[in-house]
Every structure is written in structure tokens, then in C-alpha cells.
């Protein structure tokens, strides 16, 4: 059963503590990466058979297979995926950054070019559930950014990638899809194999092996973030519906036994009602065992003196998803400093953002919302600066640059400037 804490009576270290997976997978992941680097496709095929129970005839999914996946969707599902894709695209188009040129001084031109990252790899989880939403959320910003090659990897659990994942890839605009998952897929994207192309950046969530692989290949390629288990924090006042609040908490608890679901409220009555509702609703879920473990191990209900204090608790936790189930939620939005994505009001469950609203659902976890941002078009572009000075403009500031360089003890820096208008150097 979820525990109820009084914020004023329990040490902060207990309130903010969270059960974490203690298994160190770094050695296993290092070996997998090394095998893929040395043996390429052969290693990927062996790992597919070992980890995914899949004897593959081909690593790459053909374009015909992608088309067939779309054609085989259940009635109405293609339209739903396309509508969701349209909403996601509309939101992310507004994130496009512009290049700029500044020439306010005579003889000086400064500027910045914003360019797409050429090749990106999308990791889409498989295993216990299929996530076509992850395909849309990862691919569409890359497509809007203008990435030249967008490739996707996903584990062929039991023999192949789920057809709805393949259909989503076609709808989202993925260029190539490969049947490989886990740390081996990350290694293939980072180093390339005979079949899988090397990319410049890898994005997308995964299990502990995927997260560790991304950590180990960072530097060889860019990554979006090291994603942890799902999180939701609901700030709710006493007028909230306990049934709805409990349902929202369980929407993330069912993801993973390590997921975190937290309610912060100024109402002890609501706290007890939600506690009872969770006990009623958990047995009704197909993934009840997962939700039960999440709620029992990482779930918390924290009772504060007022809603402002509840917001401060949320800022301390810095959750992936934050719901404000209160009257006039916009009155509290400016007080939110640390959260991946905020859902405002009593009619905005987090699940809306997972699939359909438009903002991205790939979000910072494990408190990293203190300094990280949701996946966006910015993750798929790079910036290059440029500088132009005429001879006259350089001579005007040359002595100042030289003095700065000599202050740092770098005489060659100074001379490289002064030599352009002093023949004695």
C-alpha cells in the first residue's frame, strides 16, 4: 500500500528517497559494444537470437514491409496515428530556430547558422509493450529539423518488430528501420555495421542496458539524455476527485516496477481517499503486478500545509510529469521551476500528453528536469558561428585583442593579430 507522509513531520531524505535498480550492467554492456564494433552484423544476429528469441533472415525492414504494416492496421488506427502525428508536428514546427546575421559595426559581420544534424538514430523500446507514440515523438522533430537520414532500431521480440511500430515509422517519416534492440542496437548506431549506418546522434528511451550503452558511446555520438523510469507527480487540492487522481498515478505506475507515482496535496482527506482508490483500482489492471510493485516501492502521498508548499515539494522532486489538479492552475504555473512537462487543471491527465496533445513525451527523469528539457527540434540541429572583419575593423580592435591575449600569457595569440598591421612582427 502507498504510504502517506506529513511533510512537516518526516525527514526530507525519507520523503525524497526512491528505490533504484542496484544491478551494475556496465561490464555486460561494454562487452556487447565491443562485440558489435568488432563483428558487426554477425554480433547483432547472435544477440537477436540470444536476447529476443529471433532468428533473423534480414536486419533491415523493407519498404514493402512498412507499407504492409500500415495497410494491416486495425480500422481507424491509421487515421488516429496520422491525426496525432499532425498535432505533434504542428507543435514542434513552432520550435524551429532561425539563423541570424549581425552587421551593426562597419566592416564587421557576425552570425550563426542553424543546420540539421545529418544522421540520427531513434531507439524505440519493445518487450512488454509496443509504443508507436515513441516513434512519432522521436521522429517528427527530427523530420521537421531537416535531418537527412533518420533510422530507427527496435528489438524484434519473439521474431519481429510489432507491426504497429512499423506503421508508425512509415507515418512519421522514418527512412530506414532495423530489427535490433538493447545495448547492441545502440552500439550499431554509434559505430555502424555492414548493414546499420553510423549516426551522429541517438535519441529515445530504453531499459537499463540501453541507458548504459548510451552513456558509454557518448562522445562517439551525441545522445539526448539518460532516461530513467517513468515518473508522475500530481499536485491536487481537496476538491479533486480521488478516483481520477488515483487513475492518473497508475497511468505511470503501470509502465515499470521502478516507476514513481507521487501525490502532493493540502488535504488529508484526499490523501486517504486516494490511498483507498489505489487499492481498489490496481487489481483491475492487466499490468497489476507492475503497478503494485511501483506503488508499493516508489509511490508516496505527501500532505503539505497549503498548495504553495505542495508546489515547492514538486520543485524539489523535479518530476518528469507534473499535474496541477487545482482550481485556476495558471495561477500556479509561474511557481513551477522544475518539471519536464506540466498538465494544467482537472481535465488534463498526463496520458493526453503521451499520445495526442502535441508537446513531446520524451522528458527528463530522475530529477534532471532541474537542468534538462523535453526532446524538441533543438535536439536535432546544431549551430555554427561565423565572424568576418575587414582589415580596418581588425586594426581598430587589434591592440585590445593583443592585450587580452597577453593577459592570459598567450603571446602567439597576440602576435597573430598584430602581425596583420605591424610588419616588424
Short mmCIF file of C-alpha atoms in Angstrom, two decimals:
data_model
loop_
_atom_site.label_atom_id
_atom_site.label_comp_id
_atom_site.label_asym_id
_atom_site.label_seq_id
_atom_site.Cartn_x
_atom_site.Cartn_y
_atom_site.Cartn_z
CA UNK A 1 0.00 0.00 0.00
CA UNK A 2 1.16 3.53 -0.76
CA UNK A 3 2.43 5.43 2.28
CA UNK A 4 1.15 8.83 3.42
CA UNK A 5 3.72 11.32 4.73
CA UNK A 6 3.21 14.60 6.56
CA UNK A 7 5.79 16.90 5.04
CA UNK A 8 6.41 18.70 8.33
CA UNK A 9 6.99 15.52 10.33
CA UNK A 10 9.16 13.31 8.10
CA UNK A 11 12.84 13.93 7.27
CA UNK A 12 13.27 15.21 3.71
CA UNK A 13 15.71 12.40 2.86
CA UNK A 14 12.94 9.87 3.52
CA UNK A 15 10.33 11.76 1.54
CA UNK A 16 12.59 12.21 -1.47
CA UNK A 17 14.16 8.75 -1.31
CA UNK A 18 13.42 6.41 -4.17
CA UNK A 19 14.09 2.74 -4.79
CA UNK A 20 16.55 2.29 -7.64
CA UNK A 21 17.80 -0.66 -9.62
CA UNK A 22 21.07 -1.69 -7.98
CA UNK A 23 22.37 -4.05 -10.68
CA UNK A 24 25.53 -2.80 -12.40
CA UNK A 25 25.26 -3.63 -16.10
CA UNK A 26 28.26 -1.60 -17.25
CA UNK A 27 30.55 -4.61 -17.77
CA UNK A 28 27.99 -6.56 -19.78
CA UNK A 29 27.23 -3.52 -21.91
CA UNK A 30 30.92 -2.86 -22.53
CA UNK A 31 31.35 -6.42 -23.83
CA UNK A 32 28.30 -6.11 -26.09
CA UNK A 33 29.56 -2.85 -27.57
CA UNK A 34 32.98 -4.38 -28.18
CA UNK A 35 31.46 -7.39 -29.94
CA UNK A 36 29.37 -5.19 -32.24
CA UNK A 37 32.37 -2.99 -33.04
CA UNK A 38 34.49 -5.99 -33.98
CA UNK A 39 31.95 -8.34 -35.55
CA UNK A 40 29.20 -6.08 -36.88
CA UNK A 41 26.10 -7.77 -38.27
CA UNK A 42 27.15 -11.21 -37.05
CA UNK A 43 27.06 -9.98 -33.45
CA UNK A 44 23.66 -8.33 -33.97
CA UNK A 45 22.19 -11.55 -35.34
CA UNK A 46 23.58 -13.59 -32.45
CA UNK A 47 22.24 -11.14 -29.86
CA UNK A 48 18.83 -11.14 -31.56
CA UNK A 49 18.67 -14.90 -31.11
CA UNK A 50 20.03 -14.77 -27.55
CA UNK A 51 18.01 -11.88 -26.14
CA UNK A 52 14.97 -11.58 -28.40
CA UNK A 53 14.41 -15.24 -29.38
CA UNK A 54 14.56 -14.15 -33.01
CA UNK A 55 16.37 -15.93 -35.85
CA UNK A 56 16.56 -13.15 -38.38
CA UNK A 57 16.86 -13.52 -42.11
CA UNK A 58 17.37 -9.76 -42.52
CA UNK A 59 18.26 -6.98 -40.12
CA UNK A 60 16.61 -4.26 -42.19
CA UNK A 61 12.85 -3.97 -42.57
CA UNK A 62 11.96 -3.49 -46.22
CA UNK A 63 9.89 -0.59 -47.50
CA UNK A 64 7.28 -3.11 -48.64
CA UNK A 65 7.02 -4.42 -45.07
CA UNK A 66 6.50 -0.90 -43.79
CA UNK A 67 3.73 -0.32 -46.33
CA UNK A 68 2.12 -3.64 -45.40
CA UNK A 69 2.18 -2.67 -41.72
CA UNK A 70 0.18 0.47 -42.47
CA UNK A 71 -2.26 -1.47 -44.65
CA UNK A 72 -2.76 -4.02 -41.87
CA UNK A 73 -3.69 -1.55 -39.15
CA UNK A 74 -7.00 -2.03 -37.36
CA UNK A 75 -9.84 0.11 -38.75
CA UNK A 76 -9.48 3.72 -37.73
CA UNK A 77 -5.99 3.32 -36.26
CA UNK A 78 -4.17 4.79 -39.26
CA UNK A 79 -6.35 7.90 -39.08
CA UNK A 80 -5.68 8.15 -35.33
CA UNK A 81 -1.92 7.87 -35.80
CA UNK A 82 -1.95 10.44 -38.58
CA UNK A 83 -4.04 12.87 -36.53
CA UNK A 84 -1.69 12.51 -33.57
CA UNK A 85 1.30 12.97 -35.89
CA UNK A 86 -0.25 16.16 -37.25
CA UNK A 87 -0.75 17.63 -33.79
CA UNK A 88 2.80 16.73 -32.77
CA UNK A 89 4.19 18.25 -35.97
CA UNK A 90 2.18 21.46 -35.53
CA UNK A 91 3.58 21.97 -32.01
CA UNK A 92 7.17 21.20 -32.97
CA UNK A 93 7.22 23.42 -36.07
CA UNK A 94 6.96 26.37 -33.70
CA UNK A 95 10.32 25.39 -32.18
CA UNK A 96 12.34 25.97 -35.34
CA UNK A 97 15.24 28.32 -34.65
CA UNK A 98 16.48 30.79 -37.24
CA UNK A 99 19.96 31.58 -38.41
CA UNK A 100 20.95 35.22 -38.00
CA UNK A 101 23.46 37.78 -39.26
CA UNK A 102 24.56 40.88 -37.35
CA UNK A 103 26.44 43.73 -39.10
CA UNK A 104 25.95 46.71 -36.81
CA UNK A 105 29.63 47.79 -36.89
CA UNK A 106 31.30 48.96 -40.07
CA UNK A 107 33.47 46.20 -41.53
CA UNK A 108 32.19 43.53 -39.11
CA UNK A 109 29.78 40.70 -39.88
CA UNK A 110 28.82 38.18 -37.20
CA UNK A 111 26.32 35.39 -37.41
CA UNK A 112 25.05 31.95 -36.61
CA UNK A 113 23.95 29.16 -38.91
CA UNK A 114 21.37 26.66 -37.65
CA UNK A 115 21.70 23.35 -39.50
CA UNK A 116 20.17 19.90 -39.06
CA UNK A 117 22.23 17.05 -37.68
CA UNK A 118 22.69 14.88 -40.75
CA UNK A 119 22.11 11.35 -39.41
CA UNK A 120 20.09 10.45 -36.33
CA UNK A 121 19.14 7.12 -34.79
CA UNK A 122 15.87 6.55 -32.96
CA UNK A 123 15.66 3.85 -30.31
CA UNK A 124 12.11 2.54 -29.82
CA UNK A 125 11.57 0.08 -26.94
CA UNK A 126 9.92 -3.30 -27.38
CA UNK A 127 9.35 -6.09 -24.92
CA UNK A 128 6.37 -5.84 -22.57
CA UNK A 129 4.50 -3.23 -24.64
CA UNK A 130 4.55 -1.55 -28.06
CA UNK A 131 4.96 2.22 -28.16
CA UNK A 132 4.04 3.75 -31.52
CA UNK A 133 3.79 7.08 -29.68
CA UNK A 134 7.56 6.94 -29.08
CA UNK A 135 8.11 6.62 -32.83
CA UNK A 136 6.06 9.75 -33.51
CA UNK A 137 7.62 11.77 -30.68
CA UNK A 138 11.19 10.94 -31.68
CA UNK A 139 10.91 11.05 -35.46
CA UNK A 140 8.72 14.07 -36.11
CA UNK A 141 11.04 16.69 -34.52
CA UNK A 142 13.97 15.19 -36.47
CA UNK A 143 12.00 15.38 -39.68
CA UNK A 144 11.00 18.99 -39.02
CA UNK A 145 14.63 19.85 -38.25
CA UNK A 146 15.56 18.53 -41.70
CA UNK A 147 17.76 15.56 -40.76
CA UNK A 148 18.93 13.90 -43.97
CA UNK A 149 18.80 10.33 -42.66
CA UNK A 150 16.51 9.12 -39.85
CA UNK A 151 16.99 5.47 -38.92
CA UNK A 152 15.12 3.51 -36.28
CA UNK A 153 16.06 0.44 -34.27
CA UNK A 154 13.69 -1.67 -32.20
CA UNK A 155 14.01 -5.15 -30.71
CA UNK A 156 12.42 -7.99 -32.74
CA UNK A 157 10.93 -9.56 -29.61
CA UNK A 158 9.81 -13.10 -30.40
CA UNK A 159 10.74 -12.77 -34.06
CA UNK A 160 9.85 -9.34 -35.40
CA UNK A 161 9.02 -5.75 -34.56
CA UNK A 162 5.39 -5.13 -33.68
CA UNK A 163 3.54 -4.10 -36.88
CA UNK A 164 2.02 -1.01 -35.24
CA UNK A 165 5.57 0.22 -34.54
CA UNK A 166 6.44 -0.28 -38.20
CA UNK A 167 3.28 1.50 -39.30
CA UNK A 168 4.06 4.44 -37.04
CA UNK A 169 7.57 4.59 -38.52
CA UNK A 170 6.15 4.85 -42.02
CA UNK A 171 3.62 7.51 -40.99
CA UNK A 172 6.19 9.54 -39.05
CA UNK A 173 8.71 9.57 -41.91
CA UNK A 174 11.49 7.24 -40.72
CA UNK A 175 13.83 6.48 -43.62
CA UNK A 176 15.19 3.05 -42.55
CA UNK A 177 14.22 0.55 -39.84
CA UNK A 178 16.35 -2.23 -38.33
CA UNK A 179 15.46 -5.28 -36.26
CA UNK A 180 17.85 -4.85 -33.36
CA UNK A 181 17.46 -3.68 -29.79
CA UNK A 182 19.22 -3.38 -26.47
CA UNK A 183 22.81 -2.26 -25.99
CA UNK A 184 23.75 -3.92 -29.28
CA UNK A 185 21.46 -1.60 -31.23
CA UNK A 186 22.99 1.45 -29.58
CA UNK A 187 26.47 0.14 -30.45
CA UNK A 188 25.43 -0.43 -34.07
CA UNK A 189 24.16 3.14 -34.37
CA UNK A 190 27.30 4.54 -32.75
CA UNK A 191 29.87 2.59 -34.76
CA UNK A 192 27.99 1.25 -37.79
CA UNK A 193 27.94 -2.28 -39.14
CA UNK A 194 27.77 -3.78 -42.62
CA UNK A 195 24.03 -3.05 -42.64
CA UNK A 196 23.26 -0.46 -39.95
CA UNK A 197 24.61 3.02 -40.73
CA UNK A 198 26.61 5.01 -38.19
CA UNK A 199 24.68 8.05 -36.97
CA UNK A 200 25.62 11.35 -35.37
CA UNK A 201 23.07 11.30 -32.55
CA UNK A 202 20.98 8.67 -30.75
CA UNK A 203 17.67 9.51 -29.09
CA UNK A 204 14.92 7.55 -27.40
CA UNK A 205 14.27 5.75 -24.11
CA UNK A 206 15.14 2.18 -23.20
CA UNK A 207 15.91 -0.17 -20.34
CA UNK A 208 18.98 -0.12 -18.09
CA UNK A 209 21.13 -1.76 -20.78
CA UNK A 210 20.12 0.82 -23.37
CA UNK A 211 20.72 3.70 -20.95
CA UNK A 212 24.16 2.37 -20.03
CA UNK A 213 25.06 1.84 -23.69
CA UNK A 214 24.11 5.43 -24.48
CA UNK A 215 26.29 6.55 -21.59
CA UNK A 216 29.26 4.55 -22.89
CA UNK A 217 29.04 5.68 -26.53
CA UNK A 218 28.50 9.35 -25.65
CA UNK A 219 31.33 11.31 -27.21
CA UNK A 220 31.50 8.99 -30.17
CA UNK A 221 27.95 10.18 -30.88
CA UNK A 222 25.62 12.65 -29.22
CA UNK A 223 22.69 11.43 -27.13
CA UNK A 224 19.51 13.10 -25.97
CA UNK A 225 19.53 12.10 -22.30
CA UNK A 226 19.93 9.13 -19.97
CA UNK A 227 16.29 8.30 -19.34
CA UNK A 228 15.20 6.64 -16.13
CA UNK A 229 11.90 5.01 -15.16
CA UNK A 230 8.65 6.91 -15.68
CA UNK A 231 7.54 9.49 -13.12
CA UNK A 232 4.36 11.37 -12.30
CA UNK A 233 3.71 13.88 -9.54
CA UNK A 234 0.17 15.15 -9.01
CA UNK A 235 -0.47 18.30 -7.00
CA UNK A 236 -4.15 18.16 -6.04
CA UNK A 237 -6.39 20.18 -3.74
CA UNK A 238 -9.19 18.86 -1.57
CA UNK A 239 -11.80 19.40 -4.27
CA UNK A 240 -10.12 16.86 -6.56
CA UNK A 241 -11.75 13.54 -7.43
CA UNK A 242 -9.83 10.75 -5.66
CA UNK A 243 -10.83 8.26 -8.33
CA UNK A 244 -9.34 10.39 -11.09
CA UNK A 245 -6.18 11.21 -9.14
CA UNK A 246 -5.57 7.51 -8.43
CA UNK A 247 -6.11 6.67 -12.09
CA UNK A 248 -3.57 9.33 -13.10
CA UNK A 249 -0.98 7.95 -10.68
CA UNK A 250 -1.48 4.45 -12.06
CA UNK A 251 -1.08 5.67 -15.64
CA UNK A 252 2.65 5.85 -14.96
CA UNK A 253 2.93 3.12 -12.33
CA UNK A 254 1.88 0.52 -14.92
CA UNK A 255 4.92 1.33 -17.07
CA UNK A 256 7.61 -0.15 -14.87
CA UNK A 257 8.15 -1.61 -11.41
CA UNK A 258 10.67 1.18 -10.86
CA UNK A 259 8.27 3.92 -11.95
CA UNK A 260 7.45 6.63 -9.44
CA UNK A 261 3.94 7.96 -8.71
CA UNK A 262 3.61 10.73 -6.13
CA UNK A 263 0.63 12.74 -4.89
CA UNK A 264 1.22 16.02 -3.05
CA UNK A 265 -1.90 17.55 -1.51
CA UNK A 266 -3.01 20.00 1.13
CA UNK A 267 -5.92 17.71 2.06
CA UNK A 268 -5.50 14.76 4.42
CA UNK A 269 -8.99 13.58 3.46
CA UNK A 270 -7.99 13.41 -0.22
CA UNK A 271 -4.78 11.60 0.71
CA UNK A 272 -6.70 8.83 2.46
CA UNK A 273 -9.31 8.64 -0.30
CA UNK A 274 -6.63 8.26 -2.99
CA UNK A 275 -4.87 5.62 -0.91
CA UNK A 276 -8.11 3.61 -0.83
CA UNK A 277 -8.78 4.19 -4.54
CA UNK A 278 -5.36 2.85 -5.49
CA UNK A 279 -6.13 -0.37 -3.63
CA UNK A 280 -9.43 -0.66 -5.48
CA UNK A 281 -8.07 0.13 -8.95
CA UNK A 282 -4.78 -1.78 -9.02
CA UNK A 283 -6.40 -5.27 -9.21
CA UNK A 284 -8.43 -4.10 -12.21
CA UNK A 285 -5.34 -3.50 -14.36
CA UNK A 286 -3.90 -6.03 -16.84
CA UNK A 287 -0.44 -4.95 -15.63
CA UNK A 288 -1.46 -5.08 -11.97
CA UNK A 289 1.76 -6.77 -10.82
CA UNK A 290 3.87 -3.98 -12.29
CA UNK A 291 1.63 -1.23 -10.92
CA UNK A 292 1.57 -2.86 -7.48
CA UNK A 293 5.36 -3.00 -7.27
CA UNK A 294 5.68 0.60 -8.43
CA UNK A 295 3.13 1.93 -5.96
CA UNK A 296 4.42 -0.08 -3.01
CA UNK A 297 8.11 0.65 -3.60
CA UNK A 298 8.16 4.14 -5.07
CA UNK A 299 4.69 5.57 -4.53
CA UNK A 300 4.14 8.34 -1.98
CA UNK A 301 1.42 10.65 -0.80
CA UNK A 302 2.76 13.81 0.80
CA UNK A 303 0.47 16.11 2.79
CA UNK A 304 1.55 19.76 2.98
CA UNK A 305 0.14 22.81 4.72
CA UNK A 306 -1.02 24.54 1.54
CA UNK A 307 -0.76 24.38 -2.24
CA UNK A 308 2.23 26.72 -2.45
CA UNK A 309 4.16 24.33 -0.22
CA UNK A 310 3.00 21.48 -2.48
CA UNK A 311 4.48 23.27 -5.50
CA UNK A 312 7.79 23.63 -3.65
CA UNK A 313 7.83 19.88 -2.96
CA UNK A 314 7.28 19.34 -6.69
CA UNK A 315 10.17 21.68 -7.49
CA UNK A 316 12.42 19.71 -5.15
CA UNK A 317 11.49 16.39 -6.78
CA UNK A 318 11.65 17.85 -10.33
CA UNK A 319 9.32 15.23 -11.85
CA UNK A 320 9.10 14.07 -15.42
CA UNK A 321 5.33 14.74 -15.48
CA UNK A 322 3.60 17.25 -13.20
CA UNK A 323 -0.18 17.55 -12.96
CA UNK A 324 -1.77 20.56 -11.27
CA UNK A 325 -5.25 19.32 -10.35
CA UNK A 326 -6.39 22.58 -8.81
CA UNK A 327 -8.73 25.47 -9.48
CA UNK A 328 -7.09 28.25 -11.53
CA UNK A 329 -3.98 26.18 -12.40
CA UNK A 330 -2.42 29.03 -14.39
CA UNK A 331 -2.12 30.94 -11.12
CA UNK A 332 0.46 28.36 -10.04
CA UNK A 333 2.32 27.82 -13.32
CA UNK A 334 4.90 30.54 -12.74
CA UNK A 335 5.81 28.95 -9.40
CA UNK A 336 6.80 25.72 -11.18
CA UNK A 337 10.57 25.77 -11.75
CA UNK A 338 11.47 22.11 -12.22
CA UNK A 339 9.30 19.78 -14.28
CA UNK A 340 9.58 18.05 -17.62
CA UNK A 341 6.00 18.70 -18.74
CA UNK A 342 3.14 20.34 -16.85
CA UNK A 343 -0.53 19.35 -17.21
CA UNK A 344 -2.90 22.06 -16.06
CA UNK A 345 -6.33 21.62 -14.48
CA UNK A 346 -8.68 18.78 -13.65
CA UNK A 347 -9.30 17.74 -17.24
CA UNK A 348 -5.73 17.29 -18.45
CA UNK A 349 -4.48 13.80 -17.50
CA UNK A 350 -0.84 13.06 -18.28
CA UNK A 351 -1.88 10.35 -20.75
CA UNK A 352 -3.16 13.13 -23.01
CA UNK A 353 0.44 14.26 -23.44
CA UNK A 354 1.71 10.73 -24.02
CA UNK A 355 -0.23 10.39 -27.24
CA UNK A 356 -2.18 13.27 -28.61
CA UNK A 357 -1.79 16.79 -27.23
CA UNK A 358 1.28 17.75 -29.26
CA UNK A 359 4.15 18.53 -26.85
CA UNK A 360 6.83 15.86 -26.70
CA UNK A 361 6.60 12.97 -24.26
CA UNK A 362 10.34 12.24 -24.18
CA UNK A 363 11.17 14.05 -20.96
CA UNK A 364 13.93 14.39 -18.34
CA UNK A 365 13.65 11.97 -15.40
CA UNK A 366 15.34 11.27 -12.05
CA UNK A 367 15.40 14.95 -11.06
CA UNK A 368 17.20 16.08 -14.23
CA UNK A 369 14.31 18.43 -15.04
CA UNK A 370 16.33 20.84 -12.88
CA UNK A 371 18.62 21.34 -15.89
CA UNK A 372 17.29 19.30 -18.82
CA UNK A 373 14.45 19.94 -21.27
CA UNK A 374 11.94 17.84 -23.22
CA UNK A 375 13.02 16.42 -26.57
CA UNK A 376 12.50 19.06 -29.23
CA UNK A 377 13.57 20.23 -32.66
CA UNK A 378 16.58 21.79 -30.90
CA UNK A 379 17.87 18.27 -30.21
CA UNK A 380 18.19 17.63 -33.95
CA UNK A 381 20.01 20.79 -35.02
CA UNK A 382 23.48 22.18 -34.47
CA UNK A 383 24.74 25.73 -34.58
CA UNK A 384 27.83 27.10 -36.29
CA UNK A 385 29.05 30.65 -35.69
CA UNK A 386 30.82 32.81 -38.24
CA UNK A 387 32.86 36.01 -37.99
CA UNK A 388 34.09 38.47 -40.63
CA UNK A 389 36.33 41.56 -40.05
CA UNK A 390 37.80 43.83 -42.66
CA UNK A 391 41.42 44.94 -42.27
CA UNK A 392 40.28 48.31 -40.95
CA UNK A 393 37.91 46.75 -38.45
CA UNK A 394 40.63 44.40 -37.18
CA UNK A 395 43.16 47.23 -36.80
CA UNK A 396 40.61 49.20 -34.78
CA UNK A 397 40.42 46.49 -32.08
CA UNK A 398 43.77 44.74 -32.59
CA UNK A 399 45.56 46.27 -29.61
CA UNK A 400 42.68 45.31 -27.32
CA UNK A 401 42.72 41.71 -28.52
CA UNK A 402 46.50 41.55 -28.10
CA UNK A 403 46.31 42.92 -24.57
CA UNK A 404 43.68 40.33 -23.66
CA UNK A 405 45.85 37.54 -25.09
CA UNK A 406 48.95 38.70 -23.23
CA UNK A 407 46.95 38.92 -20.01
CA UNK A 408 46.42 35.17 -20.43
CA UNK A 409 50.09 34.61 -21.23
CA UNK A 410 49.47 33.66 -24.86
CA UNK A 411 51.94 35.76 -26.87
CA UNK A 412 51.36 33.89 -30.14
CA UNK A 413 47.69 34.81 -29.95
CA UNK A 414 48.62 38.48 -29.67
CA UNK A 415 51.17 38.30 -32.49
CA UNK A 416 48.69 36.59 -34.82
CA UNK A 417 46.55 39.74 -34.62
CA UNK A 418 49.28 42.39 -34.54
CA UNK A 419 51.20 40.86 -37.47
CA UNK A 420 48.41 41.92 -39.80
CA UNK A 421 49.18 45.62 -39.37
CA UNK A 422 52.74 45.65 -37.92
CA UNK A 423 55.41 44.50 -40.40
CA UNK A 424 58.01 44.16 -37.64
CA UNK A 425 56.26 41.16 -36.16
#
